[in-house]
């Protein structure tokens, strides 16, 4: 059996090596290392794939969130509502910009923002909502957009984990996650569903006026070179990464289908076990399984982790400490939070390997060992 990895970027690369190598060589020959044709081509291909008017490439997914909040004109003291159960990047940029993070609950089945908790957290100072499509499952965007409209709030979708996920509205129409809110952000970190061979990110919007502000913000606040109108930053996707991403974008649907197959194998193996809760898929979306995350009931998670490690099976706990318990926010004078579902999940989740190169032998080995430990 091939060694099991959390993400097998090496095998995936080998399968497309010729095409990737040629694309990189083309960039090297062009010497247009920054903002070259490869970047423009990729941005256009991604906008077509996602069916969104504007794609603004940038340096990483954290910058994408920061640039989105800057371009929307959020001001110190403005409240931004995010789930506590997410990666730190989502809430860190809120703090970095002097905005006030407000943490809300997630649904225990989908791990995504709970609309009732969102509604209860809105105050006159709320300016924006940042739903996170966690693990590759879409947040309930129809309800979130409805709540945002009622209160005149911006919605910034953190789509770093769900690129390619389809969201269905009640009227039967569909959109890709990241293109539903006023602005969406994503990351091309190597382990993401659409991963580069270095850092990368993008900002998505159908609002052309906002797109101009986003572009300027990502580029030192200028639209004409050396004429700086607003405070910006320097955040670019390099041409080598764009060239790699163009090759991989063509295969994104295929990659996401492979992840779904892995998830289906896990679902089947764990079905009916009363100590394992498999991830739920809401009827409004198709999961792209950036992670395959179980909730364990009455299982010694540390013990399982140790057993998996002994068996050379990697695993992760995403995330061991939720936002509202991170020391970084101690100085923000946040209220004492009581987020029971988030705390409950934090103690029980475990993510198993899921990537595009897994085979049946690896899958049955993993499920066999997990069940062996849990069933005793
Ligand atoms: C990966 C990730 C980010 C940040 O992306 P980087 O490219 O690593 O900066 C933001 N939000 C979520 C939910 C992520 O998973």
Coordinates of C-alpha atoms and ligand atoms in Angstrom, one line a residue:
X1 CA 0.0 0.0 0.0
X2 CA 1.2 3.5 -0.8
X3 CA 1.8 5.6 2.3
X4 CA -1.3 7.5 3.3
X5 CA -1.1 11.3 3.4
X6 CA -3.6 13.9 4.5
X7 CA -3.1 15.5 1.0
X8 CA -1.1 13.9 -1.7
X9 CA 0.2 16.8 -3.8
X10 CA 3.1 14.7 -5.1
X11 CA 0.9 12.0 -6.8
X12 CA -1.4 14.7 -8.1
X13 CA 1.5 16.6 -9.6
X14 CA 2.9 13.5 -11.3
X15 CA -0.4 12.9 -13.1
X16 CA -0.2 16.3 -14.7
X17 CA 3.5 16.8 -14.7
X18 CA 4.1 17.3 -18.4
X19 CA 1.4 20.0 -18.8
X20 CA 2.4 21.8 -15.6
X21 CA 6.1 21.8 -16.4
X22 CA 5.4 23.2 -19.8
X23 CA 3.2 25.9 -18.4
X24 CA 5.8 26.9 -15.9
X25 CA 8.5 26.9 -18.5
X26 CA 6.5 29.2 -20.6
X27 CA 6.3 31.7 -17.8
X28 CA 10.1 31.4 -17.2
X29 CA 10.7 32.1 -20.9
X30 CA 8.3 35.0 -20.9
X31 CA 10.0 36.7 -17.9
X32 CA 6.6 38.2 -17.1
X33 CA 6.8 36.9 -13.5
X34 CA 4.3 39.3 -12.0
X35 CA 1.0 40.1 -13.5
X36 CA 1.9 38.4 -16.8
X37 CA -0.4 36.9 -19.3
X38 CA -0.7 33.8 -17.2
X39 CA -2.3 35.7 -14.4
X40 CA -4.8 37.5 -16.7
X41 CA -5.6 34.2 -18.5
X42 CA -6.2 32.4 -15.2
X43 CA -8.4 35.2 -13.9
X44 CA -10.5 35.0 -17.0
X45 CA -10.8 31.2 -16.9
X46 CA -11.8 31.4 -13.2
X47 CA -14.4 34.0 -13.9
X48 CA -15.9 31.8 -16.6
X49 CA -15.8 28.7 -14.4
X50 CA -17.5 30.5 -11.5
X51 CA -19.7 32.6 -13.7
X52 CA -18.7 35.8 -11.9
X53 CA -18.0 39.1 -13.5
X54 CA -14.8 40.0 -11.7
X55 CA -11.9 37.9 -10.4
X56 CA -9.1 39.9 -8.6
X57 CA -6.1 37.6 -8.0
X58 CA -4.1 38.3 -4.9
X59 CA -1.3 36.8 -2.8
X60 CA -3.3 34.5 -0.5
X61 CA -6.7 33.9 1.0
X62 CA -6.0 35.9 4.1
X63 CA -5.1 39.0 2.0
X64 CA -8.3 38.4 0.0
X65 CA -10.4 38.8 3.1
X66 CA -8.5 41.8 4.3
X67 CA -8.7 43.5 0.9
X68 CA -12.5 42.8 0.7
X69 CA -13.0 44.4 4.1
X70 CA -10.9 47.4 3.2
X71 CA -12.6 47.9 -0.1
X72 CA -16.0 47.8 1.5
X73 CA -14.9 50.7 3.6
X74 CA -15.4 49.0 7.0
X75 CA -14.2 51.4 9.7
X76 CA -12.7 50.7 13.2
X77 CA -15.4 49.7 15.6
X78 CA -17.7 48.3 12.9
X79 CA -18.9 44.9 13.9
X80 CA -18.3 41.9 11.7
X81 CA -20.1 38.7 12.4
X82 CA -18.3 35.4 11.7
X83 CA -18.6 31.9 13.0
X84 CA -16.3 31.0 15.9
X85 CA -15.8 27.6 14.4
X86 CA -13.4 28.5 11.5
X87 CA -9.8 29.0 10.6
X88 CA -8.2 32.0 12.3
X89 CA -7.7 33.9 9.1
X90 CA -11.4 34.8 8.9
X91 CA -11.4 36.5 12.2
X92 CA -7.8 37.7 12.4
X93 CA -8.2 40.2 9.5
X94 CA -11.3 41.6 11.3
X95 CA -9.1 42.3 14.3
X96 CA -6.2 43.5 12.2
X97 CA -8.3 46.2 10.6
X98 CA -9.5 47.4 14.1
X99 CA -13.0 46.0 13.4
X100 CA -14.9 44.1 16.1
X101 CA -15.3 40.4 15.6
X102 CA -18.6 39.0 16.7
X103 CA -18.8 35.2 17.0
X104 CA -21.8 33.1 16.2
X105 CA -22.8 29.5 16.2
X106 CA -22.7 26.9 13.5
X107 CA -25.1 24.1 12.6
X108 CA -23.8 20.9 14.2
X109 CA -24.6 18.9 11.1
X110 CA -23.1 21.1 8.4
X111 CA -20.5 23.0 10.5
X112 CA -21.6 26.2 8.8
X113 CA -23.1 29.5 10.2
X114 CA -26.4 29.1 12.0
X115 CA -28.9 31.8 10.7
X116 CA -30.7 32.0 14.0
X117 CA -27.5 32.7 15.9
X118 CA -26.6 35.3 13.2
X119 CA -29.9 37.1 13.5
X120 CA -29.5 37.3 17.3
X121 CA -26.0 38.8 17.0
X122 CA -27.0 41.8 14.8
X123 CA -26.7 45.2 16.5
X124 CA -26.9 48.8 15.1
X125 CA -23.1 48.6 14.7
X126 CA -23.1 45.5 12.6
X127 CA -21.8 46.2 9.1
X128 CA -20.8 42.8 7.6
X129 CA -21.4 39.1 7.8
X130 CA -18.6 36.6 6.9
X131 CA -20.1 33.1 6.3
X132 CA -17.5 30.4 5.9
X133 CA -18.1 27.4 3.6
X134 CA -16.3 25.2 6.0
X135 CA -14.8 21.9 4.9
X136 CA -16.3 22.4 1.5
X137 CA -19.9 22.6 2.5
X138 CA -21.9 25.8 1.7
X139 CA -23.2 28.0 4.4
X140 CA -27.0 28.6 4.1
X141 CA -26.6 31.5 1.7
X142 CA -30.3 32.1 0.8
X143 CA -31.1 32.8 4.5
X144 CA -28.0 34.7 5.1
X145 CA -28.5 37.0 2.1
X146 CA -32.1 37.5 3.2
X147 CA -31.0 38.6 6.7
X148 CA -28.3 40.8 5.3
X149 CA -30.8 42.5 3.0
X150 CA -33.2 43.1 5.9
X151 CA -30.5 44.9 7.8
X152 CA -28.5 46.5 5.0
X153 CA -25.3 44.4 5.7
X154 CA -22.5 43.3 3.5
X155 CA -21.8 39.6 3.0
X156 CA -18.3 38.5 2.4
X157 CA -18.1 34.7 1.6
X158 CA -15.0 33.0 2.8
X159 CA -14.8 30.4 0.1
X160 CA -11.2 29.2 0.8
X161 CA -12.4 25.6 1.4
X162 CA -15.2 25.3 -1.1
X163 CA -14.2 26.3 -4.6
X164 CA -16.4 24.6 -7.1
X165 CA -19.3 23.9 -4.7
X166 CA -22.7 24.5 -6.3
X167 CA -25.5 26.2 -4.3
X168 CA -29.2 25.8 -5.2
X169 CA -31.7 28.5 -4.4
X170 CA -35.3 27.7 -3.6
X171 CA -36.4 29.0 -7.1
X172 CA -34.2 26.2 -8.6
X173 CA -31.4 28.6 -9.8
X174 CA -27.8 27.7 -8.9
X175 CA -24.6 29.6 -8.3
X176 CA -21.1 28.7 -7.3
X177 CA -20.2 29.5 -3.7
X178 CA -18.1 32.6 -3.4
X179 CA -20.3 34.4 -6.0
X180 CA -23.5 34.8 -4.0
X181 CA -22.5 37.5 -1.5
X182 CA -21.4 41.1 -2.3
X183 CA -17.9 39.7 -2.4
X184 CA -16.3 36.3 -2.1
X185 CA -12.7 35.3 -1.3
X186 CA -10.7 32.2 -1.9
X187 CA -7.2 30.7 -1.3
X188 CA -5.0 28.7 -3.6
X189 CA -2.8 27.4 -0.7
X190 CA -1.4 24.0 -2.0
X191 CA -3.7 21.8 0.0
X192 CA -6.9 23.6 -0.9
X193 CA -9.2 22.0 -3.5
X194 CA -7.7 24.3 -6.2
X195 CA -4.1 24.5 -4.9
X196 CA -1.1 26.2 -6.4
X197 CA 2.5 25.3 -5.8
X198 CA 2.9 28.2 -3.5
X199 CA 0.7 30.9 -2.1
X200 CA -2.2 32.5 -4.0
X201 CA -5.7 33.8 -3.5
X202 CA -8.5 35.7 -5.3
X203 CA -11.4 38.0 -4.6
X204 CA -14.7 37.6 -6.5
X205 CA -17.5 40.0 -7.2
X206 CA -20.3 40.8 -9.6
X207 CA -20.2 44.4 -8.6
X208 CA -18.0 46.3 -11.1
X209 CA -17.7 49.4 -8.9
X210 CA -16.5 47.3 -6.0
X211 CA -14.2 45.4 -8.3
X212 CA -12.4 48.6 -9.1
X213 CA -11.9 49.4 -5.4
X214 CA -10.7 45.8 -4.8
X215 CA -8.2 46.0 -7.6
X216 CA -6.9 49.4 -6.4
X217 CA -6.7 48.2 -2.8
X218 CA -4.7 45.1 -3.8
X219 CA -2.4 47.4 -5.8
X220 CA -1.2 50.3 -3.5
X221 CA -4.5 52.2 -3.9
X222 CA -3.7 53.1 -7.5
X223 CA -5.6 52.7 -10.8
X224 CA -2.9 54.7 -12.6
X225 CA 0.7 53.9 -11.8
X226 CA 2.1 56.2 -9.2
X227 CA -1.2 58.0 -8.5
X228 CA -2.4 56.7 -5.2
X229 CA -6.0 57.6 -4.3
X230 CA -6.7 55.3 -1.4
X231 CA -4.8 53.3 1.2
X232 CA -4.1 49.9 -0.2
X233 CA -1.6 47.1 0.1
X234 CA 0.6 45.0 -2.1
X235 CA -1.0 41.7 -2.8
X236 CA -0.3 39.8 -6.1
X237 CA -0.6 36.4 -7.6
X238 CA 2.6 35.5 -9.4
X239 CA 2.6 34.2 -13.0
X240 CA 4.1 30.8 -12.1
X241 CA 1.3 30.1 -9.7
X242 CA -1.3 31.3 -12.2
X243 CA 0.1 29.0 -14.8
X244 CA -0.2 26.0 -12.5
X245 CA -3.7 27.0 -11.5
X246 CA -4.9 27.2 -15.1
X247 CA -3.8 23.6 -15.6
X248 CA -5.5 22.5 -12.4
X249 CA -8.7 24.5 -12.9
X250 CA -9.5 22.4 -16.0
X251 CA -9.6 19.4 -13.6
X252 CA -11.3 21.0 -10.6
X253 CA -14.6 19.3 -11.2
X254 CA -12.9 16.0 -11.6
X255 CA -10.9 16.6 -8.5
X256 CA -14.0 17.5 -6.5
X257 CA -15.7 14.4 -7.8
X258 CA -12.8 12.3 -6.6
X259 CA -13.2 13.8 -3.2
X260 CA -16.9 13.0 -3.2
X261 CA -16.0 9.4 -3.9
X262 CA -13.7 9.2 -1.0
X263 CA -16.4 10.7 1.2
X264 CA -19.0 8.2 -0.1
X265 CA -16.7 5.4 0.8
X266 CA -16.2 6.7 4.3
X267 CA -20.0 7.4 4.7
X268 CA -20.7 3.8 3.7
X269 CA -18.1 2.3 6.0
X270 CA -19.3 4.3 9.0
X271 CA -23.0 4.2 8.4
X272 CA -25.1 3.1 11.3
X273 CA -22.3 3.3 13.9
X274 CA -23.8 5.1 16.8
X275 CA -20.5 6.6 18.0
X276 CA -19.6 8.2 14.6
X277 CA -21.6 11.0 13.1
X278 CA -20.7 11.4 9.4
X279 CA -20.9 14.8 7.8
X280 CA -24.3 16.0 6.7
X281 CA -25.0 17.4 3.2
X282 CA -27.8 20.0 3.2
X283 CA -30.1 19.6 0.1
X284 CA -29.1 23.1 -1.1
X285 CA -25.5 22.2 -2.0
X286 CA -23.1 19.6 -3.3
X287 CA -20.3 19.2 -0.8
X288 CA -16.7 19.5 -2.2
X289 CA -15.1 17.8 0.8
X290 CA -12.1 20.0 1.4
X291 CA -12.2 18.0 4.6
X292 CA -14.0 14.8 5.6
X293 CA -14.8 15.5 9.3
X294 CA -16.5 13.1 11.7
X295 CA -18.1 14.0 15.0
X296 CA -17.2 11.3 17.6
X297 CA -19.7 10.6 20.4
X298 CA -18.3 8.8 23.5
X299 CA -15.0 8.1 21.8
X300 CA -11.6 8.9 23.3
X301 CA -10.4 11.2 20.5
X302 CA -6.8 11.4 21.8
X303 CA -6.7 7.6 22.1
X304 CA -8.0 7.2 18.5
X305 CA -5.4 9.8 17.3
X306 CA -2.6 7.9 18.9
X307 CA -3.8 4.6 17.5
X308 CA -4.1 6.2 14.0
X309 CA -0.6 7.6 14.3
X310 CA 0.8 4.1 15.3
X311 CA -0.9 2.8 12.1
X312 CA 0.6 5.6 10.0
X313 CA -2.7 7.1 9.3
X314 CA -2.6 10.9 9.4
X315 CA -5.5 12.9 10.8
X316 CA -6.2 16.4 11.9
X317 CA -8.4 18.3 14.4
X318 CA -9.8 21.3 12.6
X319 CA -9.9 23.3 14.8
X320 CA -8.8 22.5 18.4
X321 CA -9.5 26.1 19.7
X322 CA -12.5 28.1 18.4
X323 CA -12.2 31.8 17.7
X324 CA -14.0 32.9 20.9
X325 CA -11.4 31.1 23.0
X326 CA -8.3 32.3 21.2
X327 CA -6.0 34.4 23.4
X328 CA -5.4 36.9 20.6
X329 CA -8.9 38.3 21.2
X330 CA -8.4 38.7 25.0
X331 CA -7.6 42.4 24.6
X332 CA -10.6 43.1 22.5
X333 CA -13.0 43.3 25.4
X334 CA -15.4 40.7 23.9
X335 CA -18.4 39.6 25.9
X336 CA -18.2 36.2 27.6
X337 CA -19.5 33.9 24.8
X338 CA -21.6 30.8 25.4
X339 CA -21.3 28.9 22.1
X340 CA -22.3 25.5 23.1
X341 CA -22.4 23.8 19.7
X342 CA -19.0 25.2 18.8
X343 CA -17.5 24.0 22.1
X344 CA -19.2 20.6 21.6
X345 CA -17.9 20.2 18.1
X346 CA -14.4 21.4 19.1
X347 CA -14.1 18.5 21.5
X348 CA -15.4 15.9 19.1
X349 CA -14.3 16.5 15.5
X350 CA -11.7 14.6 13.7
X351 CA -10.8 15.0 10.0
X352 CA -9.6 11.9 8.0
X353 CA -7.4 12.0 4.9
X354 CA -9.3 13.1 1.8
X355 CA -7.6 14.0 -1.5
X356 CA -7.7 13.2 -5.2
X357 CA -5.3 10.3 -5.3
X358 CA -6.7 8.0 -2.6
X359 CA -7.3 4.3 -3.6
X360 CA -9.6 1.7 -2.2
X361 CA -6.8 -0.1 -0.4
X362 CA -6.0 3.0 1.6
X363 CA -9.6 3.7 2.2
X364 CA -10.4 0.3 3.6
X365 CA -7.3 0.3 5.7
X366 CA -8.3 3.7 7.2
X367 CA -12.0 2.7 7.8
X368 CA -11.0 -0.7 9.2
X369 CA -8.6 0.8 11.7
X370 CA -11.0 3.6 12.8
X371 CA -13.8 1.0 13.3
X372 CA -11.4 -1.4 15.0
X373 CA -10.5 1.3 17.6
X374 CA -14.1 2.5 18.1
X375 CA -15.8 -0.9 18.3
X376 CA -13.0 -2.1 20.6
Ligands
LIG1 C1 -7.0 28.6 4.1 C2 -8.0 29.5 4.6 C3 -7.9 30.9 4.6 C4 -6.6 31.6 4.3 O1 -6.0 31.3 3.1 P1 -4.4 31.5 3.0 O2 -4.2 31.4 1.5 O3 -3.7 30.4 3.8 O4 -4.1 32.9 3.5 C5 -9.0 31.6 5.0 N1 -10.1 31.0 5.4 C6 -10.3 29.7 5.5 C7 -11.6 29.1 6.0 C8 -9.2 28.9 5.1 O5 -9.4 27.5 5.1

